[in-house]
Amino acid sequence: MTRLTGSALRVTVFIGENDTWHHKPLYTEIVHRAHTAGLAGASVFRGIEGFGASSLIHTSRLLSLSEDLPVAIVIVDTEERVRAFLPQLDELVGEGLVILDDCEVIRYVGRTDVPHETDAKGKKSL
């Protein structure tokens, strides 16, 4: 895991919640591959409403029975590491949108090789 501050590149992948890769959620495969690639971080966000290229609106409202809600996977790391990961996204994302944004990381504390002490409640101290 890297400690990341300063200039970075953010990749946001928009897919559907029901998109799969070998019978498991596509967003899970993307996050696991990002982790295996050693990228600084990845998060998955479930949308409550949205539409894409099909122009079909997906929503979580009760009156609508849509179960394929929009999902956004956000990954941040150095430009070099994110760009090296893009071929994997090309392989995985058949339908979806991939956006790259320059960003600045103000503070990210990654794992270190030095174990942290824990208090009585199990919280790590720095």
mmCIF file of N, CA, C and O in Angstrom, residues 1 4 9-13 27-45 72-77 82 85 89 108:
data_model
loop_
_atom_site.group_PDB
_atom_site.id
_atom_site.type_symbol
_atom_site.label_atom_id
_atom_site.label_comp_id
_atom_site.label_asym_id
_atom_site.label_seq_id
_atom_site.Cartn_x
_atom_site.Cartn_y
_atom_site.Cartn_z
ATOM 1 N N MET A 1 0.858 -1.172 0.000
ATOM 2 C CA MET A 1 0.000 0.000 0.000
ATOM 3 C C MET A 1 0.900 1.229 0.000
ATOM 4 O O MET A 1 1.910 1.264 0.674
ATOM 5 N N LEU A 4 -0.109 8.304 -0.243
ATOM 6 C CA LEU A 4 -0.378 9.130 -1.412
ATOM 7 C C LEU A 4 -0.770 10.530 -0.971
ATOM 8 O O LEU A 4 -1.713 10.700 -0.207
ATOM 9 N N LEU A 9 -4.600 10.804 -9.979
ATOM 10 C CA LEU A 9 -5.604 10.626 -11.020
ATOM 11 C C LEU A 9 -6.743 9.807 -10.435
ATOM 12 O O LEU A 9 -6.506 8.803 -9.765
ATOM 13 N N ARG A 10 -7.947 10.278 -10.662
ATOM 14 C CA ARG A 10 -9.136 9.572 -10.191
ATOM 15 C C ARG A 10 -9.833 8.978 -11.397
ATOM 16 O O ARG A 10 -10.080 9.647 -12.389
ATOM 17 N N VAL A 11 -10.138 7.691 -11.312
ATOM 18 C CA VAL A 11 -10.918 7.036 -12.353
ATOM 19 C C VAL A 11 -12.263 6.669 -11.726
ATOM 20 O O VAL A 11 -12.322 6.126 -10.624
ATOM 21 N N THR A 12 -13.330 7.039 -12.410
ATOM 22 C CA THR A 12 -14.673 6.699 -11.967
ATOM 23 C C THR A 12 -15.309 5.833 -13.041
ATOM 24 O O THR A 12 -15.325 6.199 -14.216
ATOM 25 N N VAL A 13 -15.799 4.670 -12.629
ATOM 26 C CA VAL A 13 -16.410 3.719 -13.546
ATOM 27 C C VAL A 13 -17.895 3.644 -13.217
ATOM 28 O O VAL A 13 -18.258 3.324 -12.084
ATOM 29 N N TYR A 27 -18.610 -4.906 -10.067
ATOM 30 C CA TYR A 27 -17.945 -3.951 -9.186
ATOM 31 C C TYR A 27 -17.002 -4.668 -8.210
ATOM 32 O O TYR A 27 -15.936 -4.159 -7.873
ATOM 33 N N THR A 28 -17.354 -5.872 -7.794
ATOM 34 C CA THR A 28 -16.483 -6.644 -6.903
ATOM 35 C C THR A 28 -15.189 -7.021 -7.619
ATOM 36 O O THR A 28 -14.097 -6.901 -7.060
ATOM 37 N N GLU A 29 -15.301 -7.451 -8.859
ATOM 38 C CA GLU A 29 -14.120 -7.828 -9.637
ATOM 39 C C GLU A 29 -13.205 -6.625 -9.845
ATOM 40 O O GLU A 29 -11.969 -6.741 -9.723
ATOM 41 N N ILE A 30 -13.786 -5.464 -10.138
ATOM 42 C CA ILE A 30 -12.976 -4.260 -10.349
ATOM 43 C C ILE A 30 -12.236 -3.882 -9.073
ATOM 44 O O ILE A 30 -11.027 -3.600 -9.092
ATOM 45 N N VAL A 31 -12.923 -3.890 -7.935
ATOM 46 C CA VAL A 31 -12.278 -3.533 -6.667
ATOM 47 C C VAL A 31 -11.170 -4.525 -6.319
ATOM 48 O O VAL A 31 -10.070 -4.136 -5.917
ATOM 49 N N HIS A 32 -11.434 -5.814 -6.492
ATOM 50 C CA HIS A 32 -10.420 -6.820 -6.166
ATOM 51 C C HIS A 32 -9.197 -6.708 -7.081
ATOM 52 O O HIS A 32 -8.063 -6.869 -6.621
ATOM 53 N N ARG A 33 -9.426 -6.412 -8.352
ATOM 54 C CA ARG A 33 -8.290 -6.239 -9.260
ATOM 55 C C ARG A 33 -7.498 -4.980 -8.917
ATOM 56 O O ARG A 33 -6.269 -4.963 -9.017
ATOM 57 N N ALA A 34 -8.190 -3.914 -8.534
ATOM 58 C CA ALA A 34 -7.497 -2.688 -8.119
ATOM 59 C C ALA A 34 -6.649 -2.956 -6.881
ATOM 60 O O ALA A 34 -5.511 -2.487 -6.769
ATOM 61 N N HIS A 35 -7.179 -3.739 -5.968
ATOM 62 C CA HIS A 35 -6.443 -4.094 -4.753
ATOM 63 C C HIS A 35 -5.225 -4.944 -5.103
ATOM 64 O O HIS A 35 -4.106 -4.691 -4.623
ATOM 65 N N THR A 36 -5.411 -5.932 -5.952
ATOM 66 C CA THR A 36 -4.307 -6.798 -6.377
ATOM 67 C C THR A 36 -3.226 -5.994 -7.099
ATOM 68 O O THR A 36 -2.033 -6.269 -6.939
ATOM 69 N N ALA A 37 -3.649 -4.981 -7.849
ATOM 70 C CA ALA A 37 -2.698 -4.129 -8.569
ATOM 71 C C ALA A 37 -1.963 -3.172 -7.634
ATOM 72 O O ALA A 37 -1.051 -2.465 -8.067
ATOM 73 N N GLY A 38 -2.362 -3.134 -6.374
ATOM 74 C CA GLY A 38 -1.695 -2.276 -5.398
ATOM 75 C C GLY A 38 -2.086 -0.820 -5.466
ATOM 76 O O GLY A 38 -1.357 0.051 -4.986
ATOM 77 N N LEU A 39 -3.249 -0.538 -6.064
ATOM 78 C CA LEU A 39 -3.689 0.852 -6.144
ATOM 79 C C LEU A 39 -4.040 1.379 -4.753
ATOM 80 O O LEU A 39 -4.367 0.613 -3.845
ATOM 81 N N ALA A 40 -3.963 2.688 -4.601
ATOM 82 C CA ALA A 40 -4.091 3.309 -3.276
ATOM 83 C C ALA A 40 -5.466 3.113 -2.653
ATOM 84 O O ALA A 40 -5.581 2.963 -1.442
ATOM 85 N N GLY A 41 -6.530 3.103 -3.451
ATOM 86 C CA GLY A 41 -7.852 2.941 -2.867
ATOM 87 C C GLY A 41 -8.933 2.834 -3.915
ATOM 88 O O GLY A 41 -8.777 3.300 -5.046
ATOM 89 N N ALA A 42 -10.026 2.184 -3.532
ATOM 90 C CA ALA A 42 -11.191 2.044 -4.406
ATOM 91 C C ALA A 42 -12.435 1.958 -3.541
ATOM 92 O O ALA A 42 -12.409 1.335 -2.480
ATOM 93 N N SER A 43 -13.491 2.599 -3.977
ATOM 94 C CA SER A 43 -14.775 2.551 -3.267
ATOM 95 C C SER A 43 -15.899 2.377 -4.272
ATOM 96 O O SER A 43 -15.811 2.847 -5.407
ATOM 97 N N VAL A 44 -16.983 1.726 -3.829
ATOM 98 C CA VAL A 44 -18.159 1.510 -4.670
ATOM 99 C C VAL A 44 -19.316 2.290 -4.067
ATOM 100 O O VAL A 44 -19.574 2.205 -2.862
ATOM 101 N N PHE A 45 -20.009 3.040 -4.914
ATOM 102 C CA PHE A 45 -21.154 3.830 -4.487
ATOM 103 C C PHE A 45 -22.376 3.392 -5.285
ATOM 104 O O PHE A 45 -22.323 3.337 -6.513
ATOM 105 N N ALA A 72 -21.178 3.419 -9.064
ATOM 106 C CA ALA A 72 -19.944 4.118 -9.421
ATOM 107 C C ALA A 72 -18.802 3.540 -8.601
ATOM 108 O O ALA A 72 -18.913 3.408 -7.382
ATOM 109 N N ILE A 73 -17.732 3.163 -9.271
ATOM 110 C CA ILE A 73 -16.525 2.704 -8.601
ATOM 111 C C ILE A 73 -15.498 3.811 -8.773
ATOM 112 O O ILE A 73 -15.213 4.231 -9.901
ATOM 113 N N VAL A 74 -14.958 4.297 -7.664
ATOM 114 C CA VAL A 74 -13.980 5.385 -7.695
ATOM 115 C C VAL A 74 -12.639 4.839 -7.216
ATOM 116 O O VAL A 74 -12.554 4.238 -6.147
ATOM 117 N N ILE A 75 -11.613 5.056 -8.035
ATOM 118 C CA ILE A 75 -10.258 4.592 -7.731
ATOM 119 C C ILE A 75 -9.323 5.791 -7.843
ATOM 120 O O ILE A 75 -9.419 6.565 -8.799
ATOM 121 N N VAL A 76 -8.422 5.931 -6.876
ATOM 122 C CA VAL A 76 -7.471 7.040 -6.887
ATOM 123 C C VAL A 76 -6.062 6.510 -6.663
ATOM 124 O O VAL A 76 -5.837 5.678 -5.782
ATOM 125 N N ASP A 77 -5.135 6.999 -7.468
ATOM 126 C CA ASP A 77 -3.714 6.697 -7.278
ATOM 127 C C ASP A 77 -2.933 7.651 -8.173
ATOM 128 O O ASP A 77 -3.518 8.556 -8.776
ATOM 129 N N VAL A 82 -2.664 4.425 -12.261
ATOM 130 C CA VAL A 82 -4.038 4.336 -12.776
ATOM 131 C C VAL A 82 -4.017 3.997 -14.260
ATOM 132 O O VAL A 82 -4.750 3.114 -14.713
ATOM 133 N N PHE A 85 -3.500 0.500 -14.990
ATOM 134 C CA PHE A 85 -4.659 -0.328 -14.646
ATOM 135 C C PHE A 85 -5.759 -0.274 -15.709
ATOM 136 O O PHE A 85 -6.614 -1.151 -15.775
ATOM 137 N N LEU A 89 -9.609 -2.463 -16.993
ATOM 138 C CA LEU A 89 -10.972 -1.936 -17.123
ATOM 139 C C LEU A 89 -11.499 -2.161 -18.534
ATOM 140 O O LEU A 89 -12.678 -2.468 -18.710
ATOM 141 N N TYR A 108 -3.733 10.965 2.713
ATOM 142 C CA TYR A 108 -4.089 9.555 2.656
ATOM 143 C C TYR A 108 -3.050 8.817 3.471
ATOM 144 O O TYR A 108 -1.857 8.922 3.214
#
